[in-house]
C-alpha positions as MATLAB code, in Angstrom:
seq = 'MSSDTTKIIPIDPEVLWPEPDMSILEPHDPPAPELSEQDFLKIFGPVSGWINDAAEVKGAPPDYVALALLSTASAAIGNTRWASPWEGWREPCIIWAMLVGNPSSGKSPALDAVLDALRPIEEELQGEYRAAKQRWQDEVEVAKIAEADWKSRVKNSIAEGGQAPPKPAAARIEESPIQSRIRITDATTEKIADLLAKTWRGLILQRDELSGWLLSMDRYSNGGDRPFWLEAYGGRSFTVDRKSSPDPIQVECLSVSVLGGIQPEKLSRLLVKTDDDGLLARFLTVYPSSRSPKRPQRDLNQGFMEGVLRSLHDLQPVANERGQLSPGYLTFTEAARQELNAFRLACSDLEEVSTGPLRSHIGKLPGLAVRIALILVHLDWAGASSQKSAPQIIQAAHVKRSVHYVGKHLLGHAQRAYGTASLPGEVENAIRIAKRVLDKNLREISSRDIQRNRIIGSINAAELEKVMAVLIDLHWVRRKPFNGFGRPSKTFLVNPRVHQSKPLPKRPGKH';
ca = [
      95.690  -18.774    5.830;
      92.174  -19.662    7.142;
      89.762  -21.481    4.680;
      86.160  -20.256    4.206;
      83.958  -22.109    5.999;
      80.962  -20.379    4.939;
      77.937  -22.824    3.998;
      75.921  -22.005    0.570;
      72.416  -22.206    1.216;
      70.179  -23.156   -2.227;
      67.578  -20.439   -2.402;
      64.090  -21.994   -3.120;
      62.882  -20.161   -6.240;
      59.403  -20.615   -5.046;
      60.214  -18.326   -2.037;
      61.415  -15.399   -4.246;
      57.814  -15.277   -5.855;
      55.061  -13.189   -4.357;
      51.532  -14.383   -3.685;
      49.678  -14.280   -7.229;
      46.423  -12.496   -7.707;
      44.245  -15.468   -8.394;
      40.791  -12.977   -8.377;
      41.460  -12.633  -11.967;
      39.862  -16.047  -12.468;
      36.570  -15.146  -10.343;
      33.386  -14.832  -12.482;
      33.025  -11.028  -13.538;
      29.330  -11.487  -14.278;
      26.740   -9.875  -12.188;
      24.232  -12.437  -10.732;
      21.601  -13.882  -12.871;
      18.090  -12.005  -12.442;
      15.073  -14.156  -11.236;
      11.358  -13.538  -11.367;
       9.253  -14.598   -8.598;
       6.384  -16.858   -8.955;
       3.945  -14.399   -8.804;
       5.883  -12.377  -11.621;
       6.249  -15.261  -13.848;
       2.457  -15.927  -13.791;
       1.678  -12.460  -14.121;
       3.739  -11.957  -17.154;
       3.081  -15.465  -18.923;
      -0.481  -15.795  -18.025;
      -1.964  -19.136  -19.439;
       1.352  -20.483  -20.571;
       2.992  -19.962  -17.625;
       2.186  -23.475  -16.243;
       3.733  -25.458  -19.286;
       6.702  -23.171  -19.372;
       7.461  -24.529  -15.645;
       6.471  -28.098  -16.667;
       8.804  -28.160  -19.650;
      11.761  -26.663  -17.591;
      11.455  -29.141  -14.879;
      10.761  -32.266  -17.565;
      13.947  -31.261  -19.708;
      15.922  -30.235  -17.011;
      16.482  -26.761  -18.134;
      16.130  -23.259  -16.194;
      12.393  -21.850  -17.155;
      14.048  -18.482  -18.411;
      15.780  -20.642  -21.267;
      11.966  -21.957  -22.175;
      10.222  -18.659  -21.750;
      12.250  -16.718  -24.383;
      12.529  -19.538  -26.874;
       8.496  -19.940  -26.709;
       8.248  -16.176  -27.325;
      10.626  -16.333  -30.566;
       8.899  -19.419  -31.846;
       5.530  -18.065  -31.267;
       6.621  -14.759  -32.923;
       7.292  -16.813  -36.300;
       4.005  -18.718  -35.636;
       2.498  -15.225  -36.201;
       4.682  -13.898  -38.736;
       3.347  -11.356  -40.874;
      -0.315  -11.630  -40.108;
      -0.124   -9.522  -37.236;
       2.215   -6.348  -36.381;
       1.905   -3.492  -33.664;
       1.339   -0.050  -34.240;
       1.531    2.136  -30.905;
       0.497    5.061  -32.663;
       0.768    6.456  -36.260;
       3.914    6.281  -37.914;
       5.320    3.590  -35.521;
       5.001   -0.205  -36.981;
       6.871   -3.295  -34.928;
       6.699   -6.341  -36.750;
       6.255   -9.789  -34.828;
       9.751  -10.521  -34.938;
      12.148  -11.927  -32.077;
      15.759  -12.947  -32.004;
      16.607  -14.771  -28.991;
      19.820  -15.939  -27.785;
      20.149  -18.646  -24.856;
      23.617  -17.872  -23.088;
      24.932  -20.652  -20.849;
      27.766  -23.084  -20.619;
      27.682  -26.611  -22.295;
      24.980  -28.877  -20.420;
      23.299  -25.960  -19.058;
      20.137  -27.013  -20.595;
      19.806  -24.974  -23.714;
      19.283  -27.384  -26.192;
      16.817  -29.192  -24.064;
      14.824  -26.011  -23.716;
      14.815  -25.593  -27.422;
      13.618  -29.090  -27.912;
      10.583  -28.626  -25.533;
       9.158  -25.677  -27.443;
      10.100  -26.851  -31.071;
       8.518  -30.377  -30.720;
       5.410  -28.743  -30.339;
       6.158  -26.900  -33.601;
       6.926  -30.424  -35.588;
       2.997  -31.273  -36.103;
       2.577  -28.111  -38.101;
       5.668  -28.635  -39.879;
       4.538  -32.065  -40.997;
       1.418  -31.002  -42.121;
       2.848  -28.073  -44.169;
       4.921  -30.782  -45.714;
       2.248  -33.158  -46.452;
       0.495  -30.232  -48.036;
       3.210  -29.531  -50.220;
       3.870  -33.296  -51.375;
      -0.129  -33.545  -52.172;
       0.162  -29.958  -54.417;
       3.563  -31.403  -55.860;
       1.899  -34.320  -57.138;
      -1.140  -32.350  -58.581;
       1.418  -30.344  -60.023;
       3.480  -33.128  -61.925;
      -0.020  -34.489  -63.143;
      -0.750  -30.965  -64.794;
       2.276  -30.711  -66.144;
       2.194  -34.163  -68.020;
      -1.456  -32.947  -69.035;
       0.114  -29.680  -70.240;
       2.814  -30.971  -71.967;
       0.512  -33.240  -74.348;
      -1.586  -30.083  -75.010;
       1.421  -28.240  -75.865;
       2.619  -30.708  -78.354;
      -0.731  -30.830  -79.844;
      -0.566  -26.706  -80.045;
       2.843  -26.982  -81.736;
       1.642  -29.330  -84.134;
      -1.467  -27.246  -85.290;
       0.960  -23.882  -85.452;
       3.132  -25.623  -87.750;
       0.229  -27.163  -89.993;
      -1.222  -23.491  -89.860;
       1.936  -21.803  -90.888;
       2.499  -24.219  -93.381;
      -1.074  -23.455  -95.108;
      -0.405  -19.736  -94.848;
      -2.811  -19.252  -92.091;
      -1.889  -17.720  -88.506;
      -0.982  -19.206  -85.523;
      -3.460  -20.243  -83.137;
      -2.875  -18.891  -79.539;
      -1.464  -21.254  -77.104;
      -4.239  -22.710  -74.768;
      -4.464  -22.351  -71.190;
      -4.217  -26.009  -70.865;
      -0.603  -25.891  -72.326;
       0.595  -23.497  -69.859;
       2.854  -25.138  -67.234;
       2.416  -23.076  -63.882;
       5.392  -22.545  -61.896;
       6.340  -25.729  -59.402;
       4.629  -25.380  -55.855;
       6.669  -24.519  -53.037;
       6.808  -25.762  -49.548;
       5.713  -23.381  -46.955;
       8.090  -23.346  -44.174;
       8.100  -21.999  -40.462;
      11.489  -23.328  -39.367;
      14.800  -23.128  -41.294;
      18.058  -24.493  -39.633;
      20.620  -23.086  -42.352;
      20.107  -21.530  -45.696;
      21.936  -18.675  -47.885;
      20.294  -15.579  -47.907;
      19.343  -15.985  -51.480;
      17.223  -18.863  -50.690;
      15.504  -17.608  -47.523;
      14.605  -14.406  -49.780;
      13.315  -16.818  -52.377;
      11.287  -18.443  -49.879;
       9.581  -15.645  -48.147;
       8.812  -13.940  -51.732;
       6.589  -16.950  -52.463;
       5.141  -17.787  -48.825;
       4.859  -14.187  -47.491;
       4.450  -15.078  -43.983;
       7.774  -15.218  -42.384;
      10.084  -17.878  -40.722;
      12.353  -18.587  -37.959;
      16.188  -19.421  -38.153;
      16.908  -21.995  -35.335;
      20.368  -22.634  -34.569;
      21.701  -24.765  -31.489;
      25.200  -22.493  -31.765;
      24.819  -19.138  -32.881;
      28.387  -17.973  -32.741;
      29.109  -19.991  -35.847;
      26.352  -18.144  -37.914;
      27.379  -14.567  -36.582;
      30.764  -15.174  -37.374;
      29.753  -16.354  -40.806;
      28.319  -12.966  -41.525;
      31.412  -11.402  -43.324;
      32.709  -14.158  -45.200;
      31.761  -12.822  -48.652;
      32.776   -9.276  -49.807;
      30.832   -6.125  -49.497;
      29.913   -6.609  -45.676;
      28.704  -10.117  -46.227;
      25.144  -10.772  -45.220;
      25.161   -8.401  -42.410;
      22.632   -6.181  -44.308;
      20.447   -8.718  -45.103;
      19.920   -9.843  -41.477;
      19.546   -6.280  -40.389;
      16.609   -5.936  -42.706;
      15.322   -9.302  -41.750;
      14.947   -8.115  -38.271;
      12.776   -4.944  -39.219;
      10.545   -6.937  -41.704;
      11.023   -4.331  -44.308;
      11.044   -4.746  -48.161;
      14.000   -6.159  -49.546;
      15.686   -7.023  -53.081;
      18.255   -9.537  -53.546;
      20.042   -9.920  -56.970;
      20.655  -12.975  -58.131;
      23.913  -14.575  -59.672;
      21.836  -17.067  -61.852;
      18.971  -14.926  -63.024;
      18.763  -11.176  -64.324;
      15.564  -11.112  -62.314;
      16.088   -9.612  -58.676;
      14.089  -11.531  -56.085;
      11.504   -8.858  -54.453;
      10.481   -9.601  -50.890;
       7.649   -7.553  -49.649;
       8.354   -8.447  -45.820;
      11.687   -9.707  -45.235;
      10.609  -11.190  -41.774;
      12.877  -13.828  -39.990;
      13.024  -14.688  -36.438;
      16.153  -16.070  -34.941;
      16.765  -18.682  -31.813;
      19.698  -20.646  -30.583;
      22.123  -20.766  -27.909;
      25.999  -19.681  -27.193;
      28.618  -19.879  -24.768;
      29.411  -17.002  -22.618;
      33.087  -16.806  -23.699;
      31.936  -16.991  -27.267;
      29.744  -14.080  -26.953;
      32.042  -12.229  -25.277;
      34.378  -12.364  -28.145;
      31.930  -11.170  -30.461;
      30.943   -8.298  -28.570;
      34.197   -7.289  -28.315;
      35.574   -7.771  -31.892;
      32.459   -6.969  -33.820;
      31.754   -3.852  -35.430;
      28.869   -1.909  -33.700;
      25.983   -2.034  -36.344;
      23.458   -3.071  -33.934;
      23.199   -6.694  -35.004;
      23.899   -8.431  -31.643;
      21.906   -5.446  -29.961;
      18.737   -6.843  -31.545;
      18.839  -10.085  -29.575;
      16.725  -10.782  -26.288;
      18.982  -12.385  -24.199;
      18.781  -14.915  -21.304;
      21.858  -16.156  -19.124;
      20.322  -17.961  -15.985;
      22.534  -19.395  -13.432;
      23.281  -23.018  -13.589;
      21.252  -25.914  -11.863;
      21.917  -29.038  -10.412;
      19.932  -31.759  -12.463;
      16.843  -33.492  -10.853;
      14.551  -35.787  -11.416;
      11.320  -34.487  -12.817;
       8.083  -34.603  -10.849;
       5.731  -33.594  -13.246;
       4.413  -34.507  -16.934;
       4.651  -32.130  -19.696;
       1.362  -31.734  -21.659;
       2.843  -31.115  -25.007;
      -0.752  -31.260  -26.653;
      -1.657  -28.007  -25.085;
       1.211  -26.121  -26.569;
       0.946  -27.627  -29.960;
      -2.852  -26.260  -29.771;
      -1.519  -22.942  -28.795;
       1.134  -22.623  -31.766;
      -1.817  -23.989  -34.221;
      -4.035  -21.264  -33.226;
      -1.499  -18.711  -33.797;
      -0.341  -19.965  -37.129;
      -3.827  -20.445  -38.142;
      -3.999  -16.301  -37.964;
      -4.495  -14.983  -41.634;
      -3.159  -11.839  -42.993;
      -5.187   -9.124  -44.508;
      -5.898   -9.100  -48.267;
      -7.090   -5.868  -50.315;
      -9.628   -6.058  -53.218;
      -6.585   -7.104  -55.772;
      -5.620   -9.878  -53.478;
      -2.525   -8.114  -52.089;
      -1.633   -9.304  -48.387;
      -0.662   -6.832  -45.671;
      -0.467   -7.621  -41.743;
      -3.159   -7.153  -39.420;
      -2.421   -4.106  -37.251;
      -3.178   -4.003  -33.708;
      -3.368   -0.739  -31.992;
      -2.516    0.433  -28.631;
      -5.033    1.945  -26.100;
      -4.107    5.513  -24.616;
      -3.180    3.902  -21.060;
      -1.017    1.610  -23.303;
       0.656    4.544  -25.164;
       1.276    6.270  -21.745;
       3.109    2.895  -20.414;
       5.137    2.602  -23.531;
       6.341    5.968  -23.688;
       7.119    6.031  -19.668;
       9.485    3.074  -20.728;
      11.153    4.663  -23.843;
      11.852    7.795  -21.497;
      13.403    5.734  -18.864;
      15.281    3.770  -21.484;
      16.798    6.848  -23.000;
      18.014    8.200  -19.519;
      19.344    4.858  -19.015;
      21.222    5.004  -22.641;
      22.758    8.118  -21.549;
      24.809    6.678  -18.824;
      25.763    3.457  -20.444;
      28.794    2.342  -22.669;
      29.354   -0.300  -25.301;
      27.359   -2.765  -26.731;
      25.056   -2.602  -23.611;
      23.868    0.905  -24.919;
      23.044   -0.067  -28.268;
      20.894   -3.176  -26.558;
      19.028   -0.459  -24.420;
      18.197    1.711  -27.254;
      16.352   -1.212  -28.991;
      14.387   -2.231  -25.566;
      11.285    0.282  -26.442;
      10.689   -1.675  -29.809;
      11.313   -4.831  -28.316;
       8.652   -4.144  -25.596;
       6.130   -3.500  -28.304;
       7.075   -6.994  -30.076;
       6.520   -8.856  -26.928;
       3.355   -6.928  -25.732;
       2.123   -8.253  -29.000;
       2.855  -12.048  -28.588;
       1.867  -11.737  -25.071;
      -1.832  -10.705  -25.998;
      -1.916  -13.425  -28.799;
      -0.561  -16.063  -26.084;
      -3.191  -15.077  -23.599;
      -5.894  -15.502  -26.418;
      -4.321  -18.870  -27.857;
      -3.738  -20.322  -24.392;
      -7.054  -19.674  -23.175;
      -9.337  -22.575  -22.563;
     -12.337  -21.009  -24.526;
     -11.069  -18.950  -27.358;
     -13.187  -15.582  -28.650;
     -12.316  -13.866  -31.707;
      -8.640  -13.009  -32.162;
      -7.267   -9.834  -30.248;
      -7.576   -6.598  -32.019;
      -5.879   -4.006  -29.640;
      -3.289   -4.240  -27.000;
      -4.181   -2.848  -23.305;
      -1.865   -1.085  -20.975;
      -1.533   -4.558  -18.965;
      -0.088   -6.211  -21.393;
       2.655   -3.370  -22.007;
       3.152   -3.408  -18.111;
       3.781   -7.080  -18.504;
       6.073   -6.817  -21.430;
       8.009   -3.564  -19.913;
       8.548   -5.586  -16.607;
       9.910   -8.258  -18.571;
      11.999   -6.666  -21.148;
      12.906   -3.769  -19.268;
      13.948   -5.120  -16.186;
      14.256   -8.907  -16.277;
      15.855   -9.375  -19.800;
      17.868   -6.018  -19.215;
      19.237   -7.681  -16.218;
      20.287  -11.194  -18.194;
      21.840   -8.530  -20.719;
      23.765   -6.984  -18.314;
      25.177  -10.162  -17.067;
      25.712  -11.670  -20.477;
      27.697   -8.366  -21.611;
      29.693   -8.188  -18.376;
      32.887   -9.441  -19.432;
      32.665   -7.295  -23.067;
      33.145   -4.290  -20.826;
      36.512   -5.381  -19.481;
      39.293   -3.887  -21.036;
      40.824   -6.059  -23.892;
      44.181   -6.503  -22.312;
      42.361   -7.660  -18.896;
      40.300  -10.036  -21.149;
      43.123  -11.544  -22.846;
      44.923  -12.111  -19.701;
      42.344  -13.960  -18.239;
      42.215  -16.261  -21.208;
      46.074  -16.808  -21.011;
      45.800  -17.317  -17.132;
      43.346  -19.933  -18.211;
      45.317  -21.670  -20.515;
      48.256  -21.663  -17.852;
      46.092  -23.537  -15.684;
      44.513  -26.134  -18.088;
      47.959  -27.198  -19.495;
      49.918  -26.734  -15.963;
      52.413  -24.714  -17.937;
      55.760  -23.694  -16.131;
      56.764  -21.178  -18.956;
      54.896  -19.361  -22.064;
      56.404  -17.689  -24.860;
      54.739  -14.874  -26.811;
      55.410  -17.411  -29.792;
      53.325  -19.948  -28.259;
      50.770  -17.334  -27.580;
      50.558  -16.596  -31.153;
      51.075  -19.368  -32.705;
      48.169  -21.355  -30.615;
      45.951  -18.268  -31.426;
      45.230  -18.602  -27.603;
      43.745  -14.888  -27.777;
      43.315  -14.529  -31.550;
      44.986  -12.419  -33.515;
      47.352   -9.724  -31.830;
      50.384   -7.494  -32.436;
      53.562   -7.213  -30.566;
      52.459   -4.014  -28.690;
      48.944   -5.392  -27.690;
      50.733   -8.434  -26.263;
      52.950   -6.791  -24.297;
      50.095   -4.818  -22.550;
      48.358   -8.523  -21.818;
      51.758   -9.868  -20.533;
      52.060   -6.599  -18.504;
      48.864   -7.075  -16.512;
      49.757  -10.714  -15.664;
      53.158   -9.278  -14.492;
      51.531   -7.030  -12.069;
      49.147   -9.681  -10.872;
      52.362  -11.647  -10.055;
      51.395  -14.518  -12.550;
      54.474  -14.328  -14.501;
      58.090  -12.606  -14.957;
      60.142  -12.572  -17.657;
      63.027  -15.322  -17.992;
      66.593  -14.032  -17.184;
      68.149  -12.993  -20.627;
      71.925  -13.488  -20.765;
      72.871  -11.009  -23.426;
      72.095   -7.767  -25.268;
      69.173   -6.672  -27.156;
      65.528   -6.903  -26.838;
      64.027   -8.363  -23.254;
      62.969  -12.114  -23.276;
      59.775  -13.041  -24.879;
      59.500  -16.076  -23.007;
      57.673  -15.895  -19.425;
      58.096  -18.003  -16.193;
      54.985  -19.062  -14.514;
      54.699  -18.403  -10.868;
      54.919  -21.856   -9.244;
      52.196  -20.636   -6.515;
      49.792  -20.238   -9.260;
      49.459  -23.818   -9.515;
      49.473  -24.476   -5.975;
      46.534  -22.061   -5.625;
      44.630  -23.882   -8.740;
      40.781  -23.955   -7.869;
      39.482  -27.070   -7.196;
      37.299  -29.030   -9.986;
      33.726  -28.338   -9.778;
      31.190  -30.871   -9.489;
      29.176  -31.716  -12.487;
      26.082  -29.086  -12.403;
      27.640  -26.363  -10.399;
      29.592  -23.510  -11.900;
];
């Protein structure tokens, strides 16, 4: 009987794995649009130099500084000026601005450059409030003495069978003064409504990170704060019922601009998961390419921008004979109306062939172009070396500049920012799991791990199966062999070649 001398050769498990498709990790965003120097100068006119200087000094893309300035300028103007292209169409001076970028992309420094120019006005308003509060406190002391004297006379008069004397004006205590504000960073809707009801002009909500604010919208019942903010974008009248008082707060013009940053992945999750009520569509968005930091070669004339914002804030509303305030409306010339109407038709055509959250955003662009034109005409006026009287009309040139900026440049940024949101949900979630596999150097991963660590948020078993099917098709994972009967294994082996093909770490400043 001959012995079997066949040699058993161990099988290398890596040989049995096909090459994984690593393209799932490649950026899905279209390239960031850029304005030529000529177009930038044409759009932003006398403030274009300051925007470029601020961007260089702060190490931030000019697109961040420019959009932050437009939103801040809208709050400085507030309800003193609205735009009316034609009868029946009125747009408030309100801009919601979202700066999209990864950490260290320059979002916060860009915000600082603009908001630092706003601080002298805020400090002045605070000083005026302190002085008014001190005067009020002094008047309260006098009123208390007068009230005590009046009460004594009432008591004596009644005791003698006479009539109570009327309360003198000196005994009446006026309501405490409220501090006028331009910027807020956090407040309840009730507090914001109360502030606007008493100061009227308008506010800007500034947040370094917008995702937390947007996610907090639904923390209360009955739709949370979303209805309030949808109205705040339109500057309409609004009533807020108070828990602490039977009297509601009546706001004539609920006007709040919004300014802040957000990371691309967080924006993508919001776009995919949120109800399409148009809230996110109201934001103008910039998502520029990252830049390597470099030493600035110029100085920033902060006094120039302080003067611009002060001129805008010095604008006064219109008051009727009864003292009621209303905005001053800037009308459009006939040529400006024609430019705007052509843009409306172009947006309508583009909206028909668009899908998802971008379609809703495109529908808002004509109104946003009106608002930006209103701001540009005032920035031209405030930034001029010799100021004339405040503008009264909006010319075709301002509409052309606004349409180019909003309808071409910022639309390109929105398409880039919304890019990953247009991916099928299972593909987007597969990307997140793939990144987790690489980041944690995982050799296997289970459905339980994915759900317990909330790698892709809350998801049911059927949806997770679709996600894992994507990774199986791309040869990233396969089911772990299951020796038994029943349901297939919910643990997945990771292709070892995934880690061999892992992209090299990127240098700081490169993305």
